[in-house]
Coordinates of C-alpha atoms in Angstrom, one line a residue:
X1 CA 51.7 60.5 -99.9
X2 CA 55.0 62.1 -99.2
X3 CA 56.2 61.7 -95.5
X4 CA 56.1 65.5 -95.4
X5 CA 52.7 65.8 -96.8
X6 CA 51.8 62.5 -93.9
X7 CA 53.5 64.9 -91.2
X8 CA 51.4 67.8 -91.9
X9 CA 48.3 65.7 -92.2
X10 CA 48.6 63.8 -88.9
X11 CA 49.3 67.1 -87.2
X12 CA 46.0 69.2 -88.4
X13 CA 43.4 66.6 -88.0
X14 CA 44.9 65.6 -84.4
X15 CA 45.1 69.0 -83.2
X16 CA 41.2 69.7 -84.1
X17 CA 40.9 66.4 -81.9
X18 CA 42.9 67.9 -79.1
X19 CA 40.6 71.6 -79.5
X20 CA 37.5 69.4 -79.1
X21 CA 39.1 66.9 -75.5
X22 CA 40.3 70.2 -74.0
X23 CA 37.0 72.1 -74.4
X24 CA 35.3 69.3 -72.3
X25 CA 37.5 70.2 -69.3
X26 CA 38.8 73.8 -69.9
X27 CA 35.9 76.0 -68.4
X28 CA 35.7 73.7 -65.4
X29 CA 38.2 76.0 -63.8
X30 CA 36.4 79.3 -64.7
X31 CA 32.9 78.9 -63.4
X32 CA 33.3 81.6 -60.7
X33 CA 34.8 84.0 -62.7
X34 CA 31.7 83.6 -65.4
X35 CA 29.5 83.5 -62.6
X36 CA 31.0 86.8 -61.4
X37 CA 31.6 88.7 -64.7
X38 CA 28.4 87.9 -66.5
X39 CA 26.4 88.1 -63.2
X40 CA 24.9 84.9 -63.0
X41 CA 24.0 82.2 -60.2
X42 CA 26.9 79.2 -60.2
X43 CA 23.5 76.8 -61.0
X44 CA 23.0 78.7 -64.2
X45 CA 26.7 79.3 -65.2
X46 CA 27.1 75.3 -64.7
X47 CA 25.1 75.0 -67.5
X48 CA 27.6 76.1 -69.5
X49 CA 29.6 72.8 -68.8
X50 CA 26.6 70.8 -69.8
X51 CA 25.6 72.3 -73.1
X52 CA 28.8 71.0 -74.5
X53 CA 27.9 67.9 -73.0
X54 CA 24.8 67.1 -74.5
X55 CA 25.8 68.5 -77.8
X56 CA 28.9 66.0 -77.9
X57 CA 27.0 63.0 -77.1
X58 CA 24.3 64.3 -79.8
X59 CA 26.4 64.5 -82.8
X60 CA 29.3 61.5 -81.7
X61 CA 27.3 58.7 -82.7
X62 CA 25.9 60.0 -85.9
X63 CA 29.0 60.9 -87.5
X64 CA 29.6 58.0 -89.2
X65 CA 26.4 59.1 -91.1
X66 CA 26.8 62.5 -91.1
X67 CA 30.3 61.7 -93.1
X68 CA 28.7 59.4 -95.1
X69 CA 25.8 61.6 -96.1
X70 CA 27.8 65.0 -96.3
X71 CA 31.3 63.4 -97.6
X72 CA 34.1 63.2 -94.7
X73 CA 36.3 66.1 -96.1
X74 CA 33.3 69.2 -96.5
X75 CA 32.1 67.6 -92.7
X76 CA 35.3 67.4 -91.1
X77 CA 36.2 70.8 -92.2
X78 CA 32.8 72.2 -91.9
X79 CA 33.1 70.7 -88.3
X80 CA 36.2 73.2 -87.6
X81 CA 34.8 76.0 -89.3
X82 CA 31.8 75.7 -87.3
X83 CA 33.7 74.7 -84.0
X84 CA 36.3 78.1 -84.3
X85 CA 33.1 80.7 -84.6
X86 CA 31.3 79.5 -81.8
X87 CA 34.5 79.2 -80.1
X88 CA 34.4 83.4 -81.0
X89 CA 31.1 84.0 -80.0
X90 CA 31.6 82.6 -76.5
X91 CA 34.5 84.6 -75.9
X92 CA 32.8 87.7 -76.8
X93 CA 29.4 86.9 -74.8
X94 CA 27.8 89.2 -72.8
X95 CA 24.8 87.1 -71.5
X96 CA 25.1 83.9 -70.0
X97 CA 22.6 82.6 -71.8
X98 CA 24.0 83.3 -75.1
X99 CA 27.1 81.6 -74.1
X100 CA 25.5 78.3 -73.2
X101 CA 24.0 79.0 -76.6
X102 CA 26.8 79.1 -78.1
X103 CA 28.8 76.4 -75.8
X104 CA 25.8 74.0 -77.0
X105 CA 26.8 75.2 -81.0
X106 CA 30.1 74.5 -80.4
X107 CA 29.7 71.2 -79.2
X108 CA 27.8 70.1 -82.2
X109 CA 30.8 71.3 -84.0
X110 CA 33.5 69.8 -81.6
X111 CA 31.5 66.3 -81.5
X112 CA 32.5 65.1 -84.9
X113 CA 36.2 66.1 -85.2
X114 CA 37.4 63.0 -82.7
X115 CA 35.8 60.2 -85.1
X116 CA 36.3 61.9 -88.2
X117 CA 40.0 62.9 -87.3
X118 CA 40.6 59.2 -86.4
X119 CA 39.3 58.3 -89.8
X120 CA 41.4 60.4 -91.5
X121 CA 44.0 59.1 -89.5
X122 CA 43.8 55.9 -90.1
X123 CA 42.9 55.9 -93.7
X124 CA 46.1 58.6 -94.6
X125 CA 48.8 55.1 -93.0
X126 CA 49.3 52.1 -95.1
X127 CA 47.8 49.1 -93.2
X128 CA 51.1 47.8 -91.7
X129 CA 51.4 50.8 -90.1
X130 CA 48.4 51.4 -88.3
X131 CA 49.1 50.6 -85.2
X132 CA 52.1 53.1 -84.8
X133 CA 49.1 55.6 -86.3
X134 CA 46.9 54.6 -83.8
X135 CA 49.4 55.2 -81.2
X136 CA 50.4 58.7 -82.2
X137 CA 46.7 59.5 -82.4
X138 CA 46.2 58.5 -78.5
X139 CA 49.5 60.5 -77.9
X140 CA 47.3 63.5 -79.0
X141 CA 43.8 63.0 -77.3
X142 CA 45.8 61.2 -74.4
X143 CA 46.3 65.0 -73.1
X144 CA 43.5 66.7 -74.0
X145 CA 41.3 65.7 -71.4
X146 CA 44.7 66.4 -68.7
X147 CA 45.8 69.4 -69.6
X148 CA 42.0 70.8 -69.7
X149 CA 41.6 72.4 -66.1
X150 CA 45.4 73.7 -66.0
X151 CA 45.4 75.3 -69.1
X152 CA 42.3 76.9 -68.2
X153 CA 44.2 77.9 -64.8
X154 CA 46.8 79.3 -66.6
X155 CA 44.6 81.8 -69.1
X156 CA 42.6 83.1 -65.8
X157 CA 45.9 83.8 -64.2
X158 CA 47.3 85.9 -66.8
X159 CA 44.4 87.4 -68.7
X160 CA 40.3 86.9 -68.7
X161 CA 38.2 84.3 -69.0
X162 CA 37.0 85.1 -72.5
X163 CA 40.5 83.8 -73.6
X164 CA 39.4 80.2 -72.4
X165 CA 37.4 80.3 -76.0
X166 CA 39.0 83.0 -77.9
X167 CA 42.5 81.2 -78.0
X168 CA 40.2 78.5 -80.1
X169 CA 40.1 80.9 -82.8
X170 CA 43.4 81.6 -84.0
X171 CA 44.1 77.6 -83.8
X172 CA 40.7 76.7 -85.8
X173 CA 41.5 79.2 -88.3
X174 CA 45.2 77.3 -88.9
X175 CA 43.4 73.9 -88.7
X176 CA 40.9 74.8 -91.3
X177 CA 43.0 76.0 -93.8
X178 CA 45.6 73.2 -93.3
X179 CA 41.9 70.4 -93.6
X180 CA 41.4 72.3 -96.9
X181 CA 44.5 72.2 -98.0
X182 CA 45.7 68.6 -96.9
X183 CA 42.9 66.7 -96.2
X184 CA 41.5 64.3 -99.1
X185 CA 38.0 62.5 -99.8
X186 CA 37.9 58.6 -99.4
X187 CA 38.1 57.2 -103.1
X188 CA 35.0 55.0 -101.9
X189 CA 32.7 57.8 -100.9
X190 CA 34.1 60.8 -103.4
X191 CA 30.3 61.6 -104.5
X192 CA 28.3 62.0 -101.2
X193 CA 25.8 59.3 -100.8
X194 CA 22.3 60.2 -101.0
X195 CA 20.0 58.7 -98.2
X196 CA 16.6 59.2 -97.1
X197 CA 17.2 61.3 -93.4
X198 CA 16.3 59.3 -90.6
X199 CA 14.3 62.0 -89.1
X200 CA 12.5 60.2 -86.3
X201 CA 15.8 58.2 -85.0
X202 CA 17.5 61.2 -84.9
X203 CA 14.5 62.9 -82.7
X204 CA 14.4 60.0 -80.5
X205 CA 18.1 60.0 -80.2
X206 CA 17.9 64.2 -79.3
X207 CA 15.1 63.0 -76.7
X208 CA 16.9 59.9 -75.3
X209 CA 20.5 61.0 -75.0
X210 CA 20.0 64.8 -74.2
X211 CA 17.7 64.4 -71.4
X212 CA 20.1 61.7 -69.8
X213 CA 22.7 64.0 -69.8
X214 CA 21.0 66.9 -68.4
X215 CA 20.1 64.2 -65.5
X216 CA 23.7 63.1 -65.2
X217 CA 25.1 66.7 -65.4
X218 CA 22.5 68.5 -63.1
X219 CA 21.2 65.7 -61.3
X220 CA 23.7 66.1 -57.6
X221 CA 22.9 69.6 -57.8
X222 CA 19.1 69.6 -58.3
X223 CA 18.7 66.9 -55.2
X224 CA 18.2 64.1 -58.2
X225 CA 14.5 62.9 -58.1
X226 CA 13.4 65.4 -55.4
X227 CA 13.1 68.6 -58.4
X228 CA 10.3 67.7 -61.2
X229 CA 12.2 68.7 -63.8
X230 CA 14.9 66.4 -63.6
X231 CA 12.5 63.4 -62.8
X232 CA 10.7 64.5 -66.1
X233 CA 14.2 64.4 -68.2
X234 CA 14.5 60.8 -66.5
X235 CA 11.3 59.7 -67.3
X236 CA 12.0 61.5 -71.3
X237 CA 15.5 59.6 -71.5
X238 CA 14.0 56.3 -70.5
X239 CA 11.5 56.7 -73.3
X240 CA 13.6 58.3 -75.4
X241 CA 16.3 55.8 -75.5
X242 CA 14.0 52.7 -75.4
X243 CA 12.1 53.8 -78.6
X244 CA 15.4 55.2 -80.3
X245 CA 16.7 51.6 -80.1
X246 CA 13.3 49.8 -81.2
X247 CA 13.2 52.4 -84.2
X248 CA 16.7 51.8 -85.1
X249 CA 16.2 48.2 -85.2
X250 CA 13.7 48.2 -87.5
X251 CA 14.3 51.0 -89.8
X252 CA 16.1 50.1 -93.4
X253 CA 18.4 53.6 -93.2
X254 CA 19.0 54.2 -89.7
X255 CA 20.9 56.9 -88.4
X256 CA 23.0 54.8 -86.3
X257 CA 23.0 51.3 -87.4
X258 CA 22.8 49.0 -84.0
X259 CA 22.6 46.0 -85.7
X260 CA 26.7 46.1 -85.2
X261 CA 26.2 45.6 -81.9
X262 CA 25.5 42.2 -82.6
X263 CA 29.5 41.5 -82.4
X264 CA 30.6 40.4 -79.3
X265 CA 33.8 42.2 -79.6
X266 CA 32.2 45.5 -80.1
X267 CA 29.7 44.8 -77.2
X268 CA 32.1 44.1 -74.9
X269 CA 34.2 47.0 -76.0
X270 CA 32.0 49.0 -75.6
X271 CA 31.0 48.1 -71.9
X272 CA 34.8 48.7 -70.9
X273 CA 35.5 51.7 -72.8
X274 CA 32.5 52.9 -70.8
X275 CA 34.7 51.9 -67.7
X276 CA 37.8 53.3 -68.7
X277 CA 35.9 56.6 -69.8
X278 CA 34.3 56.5 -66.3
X279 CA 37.9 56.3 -64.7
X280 CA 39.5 58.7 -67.6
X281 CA 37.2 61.7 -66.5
X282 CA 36.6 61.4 -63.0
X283 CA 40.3 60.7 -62.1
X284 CA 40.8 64.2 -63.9
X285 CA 38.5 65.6 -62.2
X286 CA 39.2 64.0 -58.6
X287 CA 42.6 64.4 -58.4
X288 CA 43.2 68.7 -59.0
X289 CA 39.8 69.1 -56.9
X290 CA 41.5 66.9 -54.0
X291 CA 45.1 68.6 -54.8
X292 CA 43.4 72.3 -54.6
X293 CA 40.9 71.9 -52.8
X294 CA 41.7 69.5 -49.6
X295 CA 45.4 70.2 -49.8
X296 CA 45.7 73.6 -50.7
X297 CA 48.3 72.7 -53.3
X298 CA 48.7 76.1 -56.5
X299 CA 47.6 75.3 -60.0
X300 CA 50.6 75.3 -61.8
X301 CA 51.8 72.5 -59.1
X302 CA 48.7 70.4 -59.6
X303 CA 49.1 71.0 -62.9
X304 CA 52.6 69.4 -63.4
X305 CA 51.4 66.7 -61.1
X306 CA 50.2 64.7 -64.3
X307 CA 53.4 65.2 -66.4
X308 CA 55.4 62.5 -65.5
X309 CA 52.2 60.4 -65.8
X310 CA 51.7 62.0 -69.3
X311 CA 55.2 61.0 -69.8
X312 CA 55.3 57.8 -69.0
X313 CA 51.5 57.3 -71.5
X314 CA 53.5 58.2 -74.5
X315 CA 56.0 55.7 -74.4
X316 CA 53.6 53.1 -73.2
X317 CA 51.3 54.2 -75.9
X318 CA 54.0 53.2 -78.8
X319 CA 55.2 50.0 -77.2
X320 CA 51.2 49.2 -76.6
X321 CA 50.8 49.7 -80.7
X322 CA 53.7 47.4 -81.2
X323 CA 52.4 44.8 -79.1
X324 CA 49.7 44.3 -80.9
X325 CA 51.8 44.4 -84.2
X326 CA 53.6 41.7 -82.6
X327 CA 50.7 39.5 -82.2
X328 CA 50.2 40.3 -78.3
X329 CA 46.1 39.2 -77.2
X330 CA 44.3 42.1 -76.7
X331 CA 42.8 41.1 -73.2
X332 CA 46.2 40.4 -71.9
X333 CA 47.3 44.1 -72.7
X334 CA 43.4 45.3 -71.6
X335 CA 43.5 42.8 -68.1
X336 CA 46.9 44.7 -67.4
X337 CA 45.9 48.2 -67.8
X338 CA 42.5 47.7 -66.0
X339 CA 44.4 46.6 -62.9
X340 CA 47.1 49.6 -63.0
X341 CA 44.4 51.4 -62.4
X342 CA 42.8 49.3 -59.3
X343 CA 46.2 50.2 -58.3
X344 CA 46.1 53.4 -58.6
X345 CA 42.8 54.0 -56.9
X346 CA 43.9 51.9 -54.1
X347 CA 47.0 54.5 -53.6
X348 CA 44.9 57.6 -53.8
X349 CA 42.9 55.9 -51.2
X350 CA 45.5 56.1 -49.2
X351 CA 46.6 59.8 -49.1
X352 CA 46.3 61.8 -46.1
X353 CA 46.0 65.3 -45.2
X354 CA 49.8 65.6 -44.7
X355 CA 50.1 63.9 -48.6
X356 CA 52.6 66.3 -50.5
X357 CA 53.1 66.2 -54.5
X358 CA 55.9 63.6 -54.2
X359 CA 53.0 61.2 -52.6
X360 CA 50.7 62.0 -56.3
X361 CA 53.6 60.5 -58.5
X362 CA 53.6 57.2 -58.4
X363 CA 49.8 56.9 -58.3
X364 CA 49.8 59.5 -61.4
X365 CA 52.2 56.9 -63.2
X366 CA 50.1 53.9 -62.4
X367 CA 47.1 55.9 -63.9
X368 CA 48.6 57.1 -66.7
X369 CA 50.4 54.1 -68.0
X370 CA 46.8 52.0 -67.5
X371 CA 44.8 54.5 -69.9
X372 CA 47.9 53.9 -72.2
X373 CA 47.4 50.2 -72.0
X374 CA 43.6 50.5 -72.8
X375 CA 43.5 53.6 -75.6
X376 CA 44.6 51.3 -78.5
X377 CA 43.7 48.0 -77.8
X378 CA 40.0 48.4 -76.5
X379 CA 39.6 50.6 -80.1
X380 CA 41.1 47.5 -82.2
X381 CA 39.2 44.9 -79.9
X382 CA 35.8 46.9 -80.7
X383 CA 35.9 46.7 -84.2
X384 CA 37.8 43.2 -84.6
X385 CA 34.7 41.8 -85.8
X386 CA 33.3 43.7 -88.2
X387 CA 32.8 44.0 -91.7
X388 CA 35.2 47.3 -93.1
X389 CA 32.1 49.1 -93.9
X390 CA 30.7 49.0 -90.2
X391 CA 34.0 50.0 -88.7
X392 CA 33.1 53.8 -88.7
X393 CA 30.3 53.1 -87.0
X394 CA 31.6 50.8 -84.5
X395 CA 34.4 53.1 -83.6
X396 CA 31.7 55.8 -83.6
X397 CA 29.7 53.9 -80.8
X398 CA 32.6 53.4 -79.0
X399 CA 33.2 56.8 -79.0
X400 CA 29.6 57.8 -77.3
X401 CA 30.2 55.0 -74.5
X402 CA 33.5 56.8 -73.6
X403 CA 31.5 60.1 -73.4
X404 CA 28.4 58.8 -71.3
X405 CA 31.2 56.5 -69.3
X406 CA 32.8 60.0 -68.0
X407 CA 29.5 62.2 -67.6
X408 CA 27.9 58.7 -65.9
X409 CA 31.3 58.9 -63.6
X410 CA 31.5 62.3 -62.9
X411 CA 28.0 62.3 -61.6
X412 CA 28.0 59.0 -59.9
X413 CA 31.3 59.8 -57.8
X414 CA 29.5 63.5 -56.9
X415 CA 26.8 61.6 -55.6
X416 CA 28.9 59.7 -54.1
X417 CA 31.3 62.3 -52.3
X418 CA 28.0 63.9 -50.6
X419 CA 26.9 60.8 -49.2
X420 CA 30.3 60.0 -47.8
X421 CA 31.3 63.4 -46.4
X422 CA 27.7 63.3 -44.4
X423 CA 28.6 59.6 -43.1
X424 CA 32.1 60.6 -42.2
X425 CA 31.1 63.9 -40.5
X426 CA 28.9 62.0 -38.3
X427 CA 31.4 59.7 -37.8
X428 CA 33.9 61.9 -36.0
X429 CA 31.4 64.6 -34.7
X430 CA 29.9 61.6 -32.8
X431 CA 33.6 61.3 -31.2
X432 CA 33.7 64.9 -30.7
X433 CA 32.0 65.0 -26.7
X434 CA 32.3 68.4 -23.8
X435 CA 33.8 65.8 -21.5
X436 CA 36.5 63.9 -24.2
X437 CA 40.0 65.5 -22.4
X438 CA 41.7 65.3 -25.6
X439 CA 38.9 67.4 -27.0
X440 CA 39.2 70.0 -24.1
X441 CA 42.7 69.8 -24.0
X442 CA 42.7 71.0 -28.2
X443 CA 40.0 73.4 -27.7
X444 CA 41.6 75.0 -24.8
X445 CA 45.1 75.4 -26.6
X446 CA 43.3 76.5 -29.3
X447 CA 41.8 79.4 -27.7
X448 CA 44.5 80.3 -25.7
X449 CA 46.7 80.5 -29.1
X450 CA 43.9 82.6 -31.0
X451 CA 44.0 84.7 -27.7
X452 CA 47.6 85.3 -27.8
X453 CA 48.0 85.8 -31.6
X454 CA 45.0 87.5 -32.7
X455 CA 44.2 89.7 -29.8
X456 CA 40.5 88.4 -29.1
X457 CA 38.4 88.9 -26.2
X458 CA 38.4 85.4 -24.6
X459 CA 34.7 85.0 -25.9
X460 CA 35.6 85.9 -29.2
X461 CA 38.3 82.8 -28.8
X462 CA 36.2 80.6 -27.6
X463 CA 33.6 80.8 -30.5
X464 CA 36.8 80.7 -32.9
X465 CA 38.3 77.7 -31.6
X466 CA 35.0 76.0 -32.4
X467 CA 35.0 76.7 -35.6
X468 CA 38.8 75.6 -36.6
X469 CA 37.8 72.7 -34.9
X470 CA 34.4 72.7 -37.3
X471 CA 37.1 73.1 -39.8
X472 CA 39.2 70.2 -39.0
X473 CA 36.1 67.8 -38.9
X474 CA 35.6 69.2 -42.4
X475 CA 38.4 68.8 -43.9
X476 CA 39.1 65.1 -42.4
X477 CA 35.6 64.3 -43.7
X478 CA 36.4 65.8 -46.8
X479 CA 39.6 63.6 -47.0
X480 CA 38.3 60.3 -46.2
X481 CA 34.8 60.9 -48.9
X482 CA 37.5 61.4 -52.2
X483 CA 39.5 58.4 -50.7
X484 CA 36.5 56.3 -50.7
X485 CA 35.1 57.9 -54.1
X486 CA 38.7 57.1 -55.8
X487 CA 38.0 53.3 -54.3
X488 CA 34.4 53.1 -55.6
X489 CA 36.3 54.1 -59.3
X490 CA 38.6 51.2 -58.8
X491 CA 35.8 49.1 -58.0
X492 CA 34.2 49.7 -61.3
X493 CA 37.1 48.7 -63.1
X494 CA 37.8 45.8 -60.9
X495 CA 34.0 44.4 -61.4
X496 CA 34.2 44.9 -65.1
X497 CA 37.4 42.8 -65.9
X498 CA 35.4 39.0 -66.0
X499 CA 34.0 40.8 -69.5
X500 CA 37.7 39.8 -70.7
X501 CA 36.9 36.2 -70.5
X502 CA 34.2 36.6 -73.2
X503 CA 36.5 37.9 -75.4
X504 CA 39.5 35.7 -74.7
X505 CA 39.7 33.9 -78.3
X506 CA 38.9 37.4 -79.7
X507 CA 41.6 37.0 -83.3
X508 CA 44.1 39.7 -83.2
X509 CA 42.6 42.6 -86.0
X510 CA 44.2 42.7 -89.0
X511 CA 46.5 45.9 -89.4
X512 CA 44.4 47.7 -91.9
X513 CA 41.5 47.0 -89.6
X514 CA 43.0 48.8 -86.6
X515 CA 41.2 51.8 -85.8
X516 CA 42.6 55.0 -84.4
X517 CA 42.3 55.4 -80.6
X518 CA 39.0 57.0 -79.3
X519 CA 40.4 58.4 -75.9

């Protein structure tokens, strides 16, 4: 393949890859403006968030047989095709309903283009270059997921929110043309394999991982246990995903073959990339909630917050792929990048109401150059022990766990943020008494100067300075709840380091058996 023809390649199937991260994220930003233009409650125009969701963590693990069954070419390019007009029918939506219709369509679309591009990938190198492949892969994805919620910022400043999906549609239209024009058919599965459908895995599977994700999505809102319908997903996903893995065990054809689970590599993989998917997602969505929120900083500034961090990724990302050309251990590189991002938990920890964006640099670094360390080595260390035909699948896998990682964190650190804004509240309302004189002493300068500035009657005043002070409780309890949720993230990462021990004599992979980075 000529280095042109490589170029051109690389570019199209990482840019369908970079459609699908940024979709996740991008109508986080826009709920309100849905809510308002299509007049619906924020409960039901949420959902439009967690269609996508589900239908991601649907398709991801099955792609490997999807690709297998369909051949990888007519998927992946039936996957863009499919992706680009739902992306058109959500922008031209009148109904909220038929946009999460269409958000959930899309997602079944969007869910195989980050295996199958990372195939493609992978497969289009020549084995001693697969690590720089695997590199410029997470140089792609690396920003999806980051650039998400400002992007989406951006289209709602200077247009409407229908643009959030439409400007899918001139991209998807390039990509697919370029997939049918560049992208070839593995030699080994040119004729489409032809396999009894594992009907009742895959039902068992829709059951199982569906209904956990509507719990993990809707749960905080919907007071967890306390509404019936979310107790009844539970109850579904438990039995769901229980008999989805006794089926799956048993069956000859399975739709996702769990048997490669049996490698310790892959198992422990696949418990960290859960981790660092966990940490990926909710420090996305932490930091420009805290930023915008808490801080009052614009979009555009919150925005550029994460380039030097981005910047910084991308050059770790290439010296991260030569490591491991070079014969570096895998946990070594892993061990490192889990604890720059303790560290950077433990500095966001630390920010204050009077934190400006100089203070989110470093931090931003320290994150990004940790995801760096982790993208390409967690993906090699996954598959490192399997047979070539299983490494689809294991990559596959790996893939879902970084999916249910972030929706698992995302939740968890909502929870989380409610609990600890309550306890903090009552913390300082407690210290808060009539006859505290520094309390009298702000209240009374604080009517006097609503008095003087505003005009009001010295009633009027009174009652206001209350509630500034109301406001000021609020926002130091607001505060101190994302500094403890960024430490119970850190936490996570910092608990799930000893797994590196069981890996330790792991063998560095082979180059041809270095997958592409699922992050």
């Amino acid at each position: 393949m000529s280095s042109l023809r490589l170029f051109l390649l690389c570019a199209t199937v990482i840019c369908a890859a970079v459609m699908e991260l940024i979709d996740t994220s991008i109508v986080n930003v826009a709920l309100s403006h849905l809510s308002g233009n299509l007049g619906a409650t924020l409960a039901d125009t949420s959902w439009v968030i967690t269609a996508y969701a589900i239908a991601n963590i649907i398709v991801i693990p099955i792609t490997s047989y999807l690709a297998t069954r369909l051949g990888r070419r007519r998927y992946f390019i039936g996957s863009v095709v499919l992706f680009t007009l739902a992306s058109a029918f959500c922008g031209t939506a009148t109904n909220i309903w038929v946009l999460v219709a269409f958000r959930f369509v899309q997602g079944l679309g969007g869910g195989a283009l980050l295996s199958t591009s990372q195939a493609i990938v992978f497969e289009a190198f020549p084995p001693a270059k697969r690590g720089i492949a695997a590199a410029l892969f997470g140089i792609g994805v690396f920003t999806g997921p980051t650039i998400g919620p400002t992007l989406g910022g951006y289209i709602l400043d200077v247009t409407s929110w229908h643009w959030i999906f439409l400007v899918n549609v001139p991209i998807g239209i390039i990509v697919a043309i370029a997939s049918f024009l560049l992208v070839p058919e593995p030699a080994a599965a040119a004729t489409p394999a032809r396999t009894q459908m594992d009907w009742l895995g895959l039902g068992l599977l829709v059951l199982g991982v569906g209904s956990l994700q509507v719990v993990l999505e809707r749960g905080q809102e919907e007071d967890w246990f306390e509404t019936p319908y979310i107790l009844q997903l539970s109850v579904a996903a438990a039995l769901g995903l229980v008999g989805f893995v006794w089926w799956e065990l048993r069956t000859a054809q399975p739709i996702v073959n769990l048997r490669v689970l049996k490698s310790r590599s892959l198992a422990v993989a696949a418990v960290l990339t859960f981790v660092t998917g966990l940490g990926l997602f909710t420090s996305v969505y932490l930091t420009p909630v805290f930023a915008q929120r808490l801080l009052h900083f614009p979009v555009l500034d919150t925005g550029l917050l994460l380039v030097p961090g981005a910047v910084a990724a991308i050059i770790v990302l290439l010296l991260t792929a030569r490591a491991l050309q070079r014969g570096v251990p895998v946990p070594l590189i892993v061990g490192l990048g889990f604890l720059l991002f303790v560290t950077f938990s433990w500095r966001m920890s630390l920010l204050t109401g009077a934190a400006g964006t100089h203070d989110f640099y470093l931090p931003l670094i320290l994150r990004g150059v940790g995801i760096a360390l982790l993208t390409v080595p967690l993906t090699a260390l996954a598959v490192s022990g399997l047979p070539v035909q299983d490494i689809a699948q294991g990559a596959a896998l790996n893939n879902m766990m970084r999916q249910l990682g972030g929706s698992f964190g995302i939740a968890l650190v909502n929870t989380y943020l409610a609990t600890q804004f309550a306890v903090h509240r009552q913390a300082l309302v407690t210290h808060l008494t009539a006859g505290d004189l520094a309390v009298a002493e702000r209240l009374n300068g604080t009517t006097q100067l609503v008095a003087a500035r505003l005009g009001e009657a010295p009633v009027n005043a009174v009652q206001r300075a209350y509630q500034l002070l109301d406001g000021r409780v609020n926002l130091q309890a607001g505060i101190q709840s994302y500094n403890d949720a960024f430490l119970l993230v850190g936490g996570c990462f910092l608990a799930a380091m000893p797994l590196l021990l069981l890996v330790l004599r792991t063998p560095r992979p082979a180059p041809s058996s270095v997958p592409l980075s699922d992050h």
